[in-house]
Short mmCIF file of C-alpha atoms in Angstrom, two decimals:
data_model
loop_
_atom_site.label_atom_id
_atom_site.label_comp_id
_atom_site.label_asym_id
_atom_site.label_seq_id
_atom_site.Cartn_x
_atom_site.Cartn_y
_atom_site.Cartn_z
CA UNK A 167 -19.46 -9.23 -2.93
CA UNK A 168 -15.87 -9.39 -4.08
CA UNK A 169 -16.82 -8.13 -7.62
CA UNK A 170 -18.39 -5.14 -6.01
CA UNK A 171 -15.29 -4.46 -3.80
CA UNK A 172 -12.88 -4.79 -6.69
CA UNK A 173 -14.97 -2.43 -8.86
CA UNK A 174 -15.13 0.10 -6.17
CA UNK A 175 -11.50 -0.14 -5.49
CA UNK A 176 -10.61 0.35 -8.98
CA UNK A 177 -12.98 3.28 -9.41
CA UNK A 178 -11.85 5.02 -6.15
CA UNK A 179 -8.18 4.62 -6.75
CA UNK A 180 -8.28 5.48 -10.54
CA UNK A 181 -10.42 8.59 -9.80
CA UNK A 182 -7.78 9.88 -7.26
CA UNK A 183 -5.05 9.22 -9.77
CA UNK A 184 -6.96 11.14 -12.46
CA UNK A 185 -7.56 14.05 -10.08
CA UNK A 186 -3.94 14.35 -9.24
CA UNK A 187 -2.80 14.19 -12.86
CA UNK A 188 -5.41 16.76 -14.16
CA UNK A 189 -5.86 19.28 -11.27
CA UNK A 190 -2.89 21.77 -11.18
CA UNK A 191 -3.64 22.55 -7.48
CA UNK A 192 -2.71 18.67 -6.69
CA UNK A 193 0.73 18.99 -8.40
CA UNK A 194 2.55 18.98 -5.11
CA UNK A 195 4.73 16.27 -3.59
CA UNK A 196 2.05 15.08 -1.08
CA UNK A 197 -0.40 14.30 -3.96
CA UNK A 198 2.31 12.99 -6.27
CA UNK A 199 2.84 10.23 -3.65
CA UNK A 200 -0.91 9.77 -3.22
CA UNK A 201 -1.22 9.26 -6.87
CA UNK A 202 1.50 6.67 -6.82
CA UNK A 203 -0.11 4.89 -3.82
CA UNK A 204 -3.42 4.96 -5.82
CA UNK A 205 -1.63 3.31 -8.85
CA UNK A 206 0.13 0.73 -6.64
CA UNK A 207 -3.19 -0.34 -4.93
CA UNK A 208 -4.97 -0.71 -8.24
CA UNK A 209 -2.20 -2.91 -9.50
CA UNK A 210 -1.75 -5.16 -6.54
CA UNK A 211 -5.49 -5.51 -6.05
CA UNK A 212 -5.60 -6.55 -9.76
CA UNK A 213 -2.85 -9.14 -9.08
CA UNK A 214 -5.17 -11.02 -6.79
CA UNK A 215 -8.99 -10.22 -7.15
CA UNK A 216 -9.57 -11.07 -10.86
CA UNK A 217 -8.14 -14.62 -10.33
CA UNK A 218 -10.30 -15.07 -7.36
CA UNK A 219 -13.36 -13.82 -9.13
CA UNK A 220 -12.65 -16.36 -11.87
CA UNK A 221 -12.43 -19.15 -9.43
CA UNK A 222 -15.73 -18.16 -7.68
CA UNK A 223 -17.51 -17.91 -10.98
CA UNK A 224 -16.22 -21.17 -12.67
CA UNK A 225 -15.57 -23.23 -9.58
CA UNK A 226 -12.15 -23.91 -11.04
CA UNK A 227 -9.68 -23.33 -8.22
CA UNK A 228 -6.55 -24.52 -9.96
CA UNK A 229 -3.66 -22.46 -11.13
CA UNK A 230 -0.46 -23.39 -12.79
CA UNK A 231 3.01 -23.21 -11.20
CA UNK A 232 4.02 -20.41 -13.48
CA UNK A 233 0.94 -18.48 -12.89
CA UNK A 234 1.31 -18.91 -9.04
CA UNK A 235 4.77 -17.64 -9.20
CA UNK A 236 3.93 -14.81 -11.24
CA UNK A 237 1.13 -13.83 -8.99
CA UNK A 238 3.47 -14.13 -5.96
CA UNK A 239 6.29 -11.98 -7.68
CA UNK A 240 3.81 -9.09 -8.65
CA UNK A 241 1.98 -9.09 -5.28
CA UNK A 242 5.08 -9.20 -3.05
CA UNK A 243 6.94 -6.48 -5.17
CA UNK A 244 3.97 -4.17 -5.06
CA UNK A 245 3.54 -4.60 -1.35
CA UNK A 246 7.14 -3.98 -0.63
CA UNK A 247 7.00 -0.89 -2.85
CA UNK A 248 4.03 0.35 -0.93
CA UNK A 249 5.76 -0.03 2.35
CA UNK A 250 8.62 2.13 1.29
CA UNK A 251 6.25 4.58 -0.44
CA UNK A 252 4.14 5.07 2.83
CA UNK A 253 7.59 5.84 4.65
CA UNK A 254 8.25 8.48 1.92
CA UNK A 255 4.84 9.99 2.46
CA UNK A 256 5.45 10.21 6.26
CA UNK A 257 8.79 11.90 5.57
CA UNK A 258 7.08 14.40 3.16
CA UNK A 259 4.44 15.32 6.04
CA UNK A 260 7.42 15.73 8.48
CA UNK A 261 9.15 18.16 6.26
CA UNK A 262 5.91 20.01 5.48
CA UNK A 263 4.96 20.54 9.19
CA UNK A 264 8.31 20.48 11.06
CA UNK A 265 10.39 22.48 8.44
CA UNK A 266 7.92 24.30 6.25
CA UNK A 267 10.47 27.08 5.17
CA UNK A 268 12.73 24.23 3.62
CA UNK A 269 9.90 22.30 2.21
CA UNK A 270 10.09 23.49 -1.40
CA UNK A 271 13.85 22.99 -1.46
CA UNK A 272 14.02 19.56 0.18
CA UNK A 273 11.03 17.97 -1.47
CA UNK A 274 11.70 19.14 -4.91
CA UNK A 275 10.52 17.21 -8.05
CA UNK A 276 13.84 15.37 -8.62
CA UNK A 277 13.87 14.14 -5.09
CA UNK A 278 10.20 12.94 -5.12
CA UNK A 279 10.88 10.93 -8.29
CA UNK A 280 13.92 9.42 -6.77
CA UNK A 281 12.00 8.36 -3.67
CA UNK A 282 9.15 6.87 -5.79
CA UNK A 283 11.56 5.14 -8.17
CA UNK A 284 13.84 3.78 -5.37
CA UNK A 285 10.60 2.38 -3.60
CA UNK A 286 9.67 0.45 -6.83
CA UNK A 287 13.17 -0.62 -7.55
CA UNK A 288 13.84 -2.04 -3.92
CA UNK A 289 10.53 -3.98 -3.99
CA UNK A 290 11.16 -5.52 -7.53
CA UNK A 291 14.77 -6.47 -6.70
CA UNK A 292 14.05 -7.99 -3.13
CA UNK A 293 11.07 -9.83 -4.47
CA UNK A 294 13.02 -11.22 -7.43
CA UNK A 295 15.53 -12.82 -4.98
CA UNK A 296 12.60 -14.56 -3.10
CA UNK A 297 10.96 -15.74 -6.32
CA UNK A 298 14.23 -17.08 -7.68
CA UNK A 299 14.68 -19.27 -4.63
CA UNK A 300 11.03 -20.38 -4.80
CA UNK A 301 11.38 -21.38 -8.31
CA UNK A 302 14.21 -23.91 -7.45
CA UNK A 303 12.10 -25.52 -4.49
CA UNK A 304 11.01 -29.16 -5.01
CA UNK A 305 7.23 -29.68 -4.88
CA UNK A 306 6.44 -33.35 -4.55
CA UNK A 307 3.75 -33.35 -1.87
CA UNK A 308 0.17 -32.09 -1.56
CA UNK A 309 -0.63 -29.45 -4.20
CA UNK A 310 -3.43 -27.56 -2.34
CA UNK A 311 -2.66 -23.84 -1.18
CA UNK A 312 -4.03 -23.17 2.20
CA UNK A 313 -4.81 -19.57 1.29
CA UNK A 314 -7.08 -17.59 -1.30
CA UNK A 315 -3.98 -16.45 -3.30
CA UNK A 316 -0.29 -17.58 -3.84
CA UNK A 317 1.36 -16.21 -0.65
CA UNK A 318 4.86 -17.19 0.16
CA UNK A 319 4.56 -19.11 3.43
CA UNK A 320 1.66 -21.35 2.22
CA UNK A 321 3.69 -22.25 -0.81
CA UNK A 322 6.68 -23.02 1.16
CA UNK A 323 4.57 -25.50 3.23
CA UNK A 324 3.94 -27.40 0.08
CA UNK A 325 7.61 -28.01 -0.70
CA UNK A 326 9.43 -31.36 0.33
CA UNK A 327 12.85 -29.90 0.20
CA UNK A 328 14.92 -27.96 2.57
CA UNK A 329 13.18 -24.63 3.18
CA UNK A 330 15.09 -23.19 6.09
CA UNK A 331 17.05 -20.65 3.97
CA UNK A 332 14.06 -19.32 2.21
CA UNK A 333 12.06 -18.93 5.34
CA UNK A 334 14.94 -17.08 6.93
CA UNK A 335 15.12 -14.85 3.86
CA UNK A 336 11.33 -14.29 3.87
CA UNK A 337 11.69 -13.16 7.57
CA UNK A 338 14.67 -10.91 6.90
CA UNK A 339 13.06 -9.16 4.00
CA UNK A 340 9.62 -8.72 5.80
CA UNK A 341 11.54 -7.11 8.71
CA UNK A 342 13.56 -4.96 6.39
CA UNK A 343 10.44 -3.76 4.50
CA UNK A 344 8.19 -3.32 7.51
CA UNK A 345 10.06 -2.37 10.70
CA UNK A 346 12.45 0.54 9.36
CA UNK A 347 9.62 2.19 7.39
CA UNK A 348 7.27 1.80 10.29
CA UNK A 349 10.01 3.19 12.76
CA UNK A 350 10.63 5.98 10.30
CA UNK A 351 7.00 6.71 10.09
CA UNK A 352 6.54 6.62 13.80
CA UNK A 353 9.44 8.87 14.40
CA UNK A 354 8.06 11.32 11.99
CA UNK A 355 4.65 11.55 13.58
CA UNK A 356 6.22 12.00 16.85
CA UNK A 357 7.98 14.96 15.66
CA UNK A 358 4.91 16.15 13.74
CA UNK A 359 2.60 15.90 16.88
CA UNK A 360 5.20 17.65 19.06
CA UNK A 361 5.32 20.42 16.46
CA UNK A 362 1.50 20.59 16.20
CA UNK A 363 1.17 21.06 19.92
CA UNK A 364 3.36 23.97 19.87
CA UNK A 365 1.18 25.84 17.33
CA UNK A 366 -0.58 28.62 19.34
CA UNK A 367 -3.95 28.72 17.58
CA UNK A 368 -6.55 25.99 17.71
CA UNK A 369 -7.21 26.43 13.99
CA UNK A 370 -3.71 26.00 12.94
CA UNK A 371 -3.49 22.86 15.02
CA UNK A 372 -6.57 21.42 13.36
CA UNK A 373 -5.33 22.31 9.91
CA UNK A 374 -1.92 20.69 10.54
CA UNK A 375 -3.25 17.49 12.00
CA UNK A 376 -5.83 17.17 9.18
CA UNK A 377 -3.01 17.05 6.68
CA UNK A 378 -1.46 14.05 8.20
CA UNK A 379 -4.31 12.13 9.97
CA UNK A 380 -5.53 10.45 6.81
CA UNK A 381 -2.02 8.99 6.25
CA UNK A 382 -1.71 7.91 9.79
CA UNK A 383 -4.78 5.81 9.67
CA UNK A 384 -3.63 3.97 6.42
CA UNK A 385 -0.17 3.50 7.79
CA UNK A 386 -1.55 1.98 11.13
CA UNK A 387 -3.81 -0.53 9.33
CA UNK A 388 -1.32 -1.40 6.71
CA UNK A 389 1.78 -1.97 8.71
CA UNK A 390 -0.02 -3.53 11.59
CA UNK A 391 -1.53 -6.25 9.48
CA UNK A 392 1.69 -6.90 7.62
CA UNK A 393 3.72 -7.37 10.65
CA UNK A 394 1.33 -9.71 12.32
CA UNK A 395 1.16 -11.90 9.21
CA UNK A 396 4.82 -11.77 8.06
CA UNK A 397 7.02 -10.86 11.02
CA UNK A 398 5.39 -12.75 13.83
CA UNK A 399 6.24 -16.52 14.06
CA UNK A 400 4.03 -18.57 11.99
CA UNK A 401 1.74 -20.90 14.09
CA UNK A 402 -1.08 -23.26 12.99
CA UNK A 403 -3.18 -21.53 15.70
CA UNK A 404 -2.78 -18.15 14.00
CA UNK A 405 -3.59 -19.52 10.47
CA UNK A 406 -7.19 -18.41 10.35
CA UNK A 407 -6.14 -14.87 11.90
CA UNK A 408 -3.52 -14.56 9.25
CA UNK A 409 -6.01 -15.16 6.41
CA UNK A 410 -8.33 -12.58 7.80
CA UNK A 411 -5.61 -10.11 8.18
CA UNK A 412 -4.32 -10.85 4.77
CA UNK A 413 -7.70 -9.99 3.48
CA UNK A 414 -7.45 -6.73 5.16
CA UNK A 415 -4.20 -5.39 3.50
CA UNK A 416 -4.89 -7.11 0.14
CA UNK A 417 -8.66 -6.27 -0.30
CA UNK A 418 -10.02 -3.86 2.40
CA UNK A 419 -7.14 -1.35 2.62
CA UNK A 420 -7.17 -0.49 -1.25
CA UNK A 421 -10.84 -0.11 -0.93
CA UNK A 422 -10.92 2.30 2.00
CA UNK A 423 -7.93 4.31 1.13
CA UNK A 424 -9.73 6.54 -1.40
CA UNK A 425 -12.51 7.03 1.02
CA UNK A 426 -10.08 8.09 3.78
CA UNK A 427 -8.13 10.50 1.57
CA UNK A 428 -11.17 11.91 -0.20
CA UNK A 429 -13.56 12.31 2.80
CA UNK A 430 -10.96 13.70 5.01
CA UNK A 431 -8.88 15.91 2.56
CA UNK A 432 -10.44 19.27 1.53
CA UNK A 433 -8.12 19.69 -1.60
CA UNK A 434 -9.24 16.30 -2.95
CA UNK A 435 -12.86 17.10 -2.26
CA UNK A 436 -12.54 20.48 -4.00
CA UNK A 437 -10.75 18.91 -6.99
CA UNK A 438 -13.49 16.43 -7.27
CA UNK A 439 -16.16 19.03 -7.09
CA UNK A 440 -14.52 21.11 -9.81
CA UNK A 441 -14.21 18.02 -12.10
CA UNK A 442 -17.94 17.16 -11.59
CA UNK A 443 -18.94 20.78 -12.25
CA UNK A 444 -16.83 20.85 -15.37
CA UNK A 445 -18.39 17.57 -16.67
CA UNK A 446 -21.93 18.85 -16.03
CA UNK A 447 -21.09 22.11 -17.89
CA UNK A 448 -19.65 20.13 -20.80
CA UNK A 449 -22.67 17.88 -21.00
CA UNK A 450 -25.10 20.79 -21.07
CA UNK A 451 -23.14 22.60 -23.68
CA UNK A 452 -22.92 19.36 -25.85
CA UNK A 453 -26.70 18.79 -25.33
#
């Protein structure tokens, strides 16, 4: 089952990335961010699922300390980057719908690159600080991680040293990378919906809503599960729930994102149809 999920996730996200790169009609800020999002989800799913698949196949569930810290770094850095990137996507939709006359000026190529690069830089630097603290912890107790991958809190529980500082650091960074982007996204969509309701024609309202509804679905699932797992107080009674929610944003969200964006987005469907038609024509010509 997990192999099928991983293959479908890789195929869907790589397909969207390829469409955004090759189709000239998708060379807009909205699809630039969508292509970056698909790349991120391809990478951070690959940071977890291949190792899980190897464990399920061979029965060997051991992982070295360096391997565990490496998995923790890449996964946390990519998740933090995606939090910032989703906020940038909501800002892009806000400018497109609420200030359409200024869209081409405000969301120019340079600014889009700065937003994407800034998201990645913030995620990598913040995670580097956490991993630096983690690498100096003393692990002398049990060595069984109560999770299906190397997440921060389950690893901290294995340490026999003073962990108050890193727990506080984890809480602060989790709040910084989830609450401000979520509030920015929420504010953007309040302004967007207010603007949409002022559009006189029903067709115009439907078209405007369709451009942002897909992103709103993704944001709700992603930020909601992240905040429950990392921001709410950690309790043993919530341990099983946290594992299930972690499965949502690590495995299920990257799987459904291509479906949400492709099935609910006319431009992506048209680009996919054009690519399929071109491939069929090429195949017939070659034969």
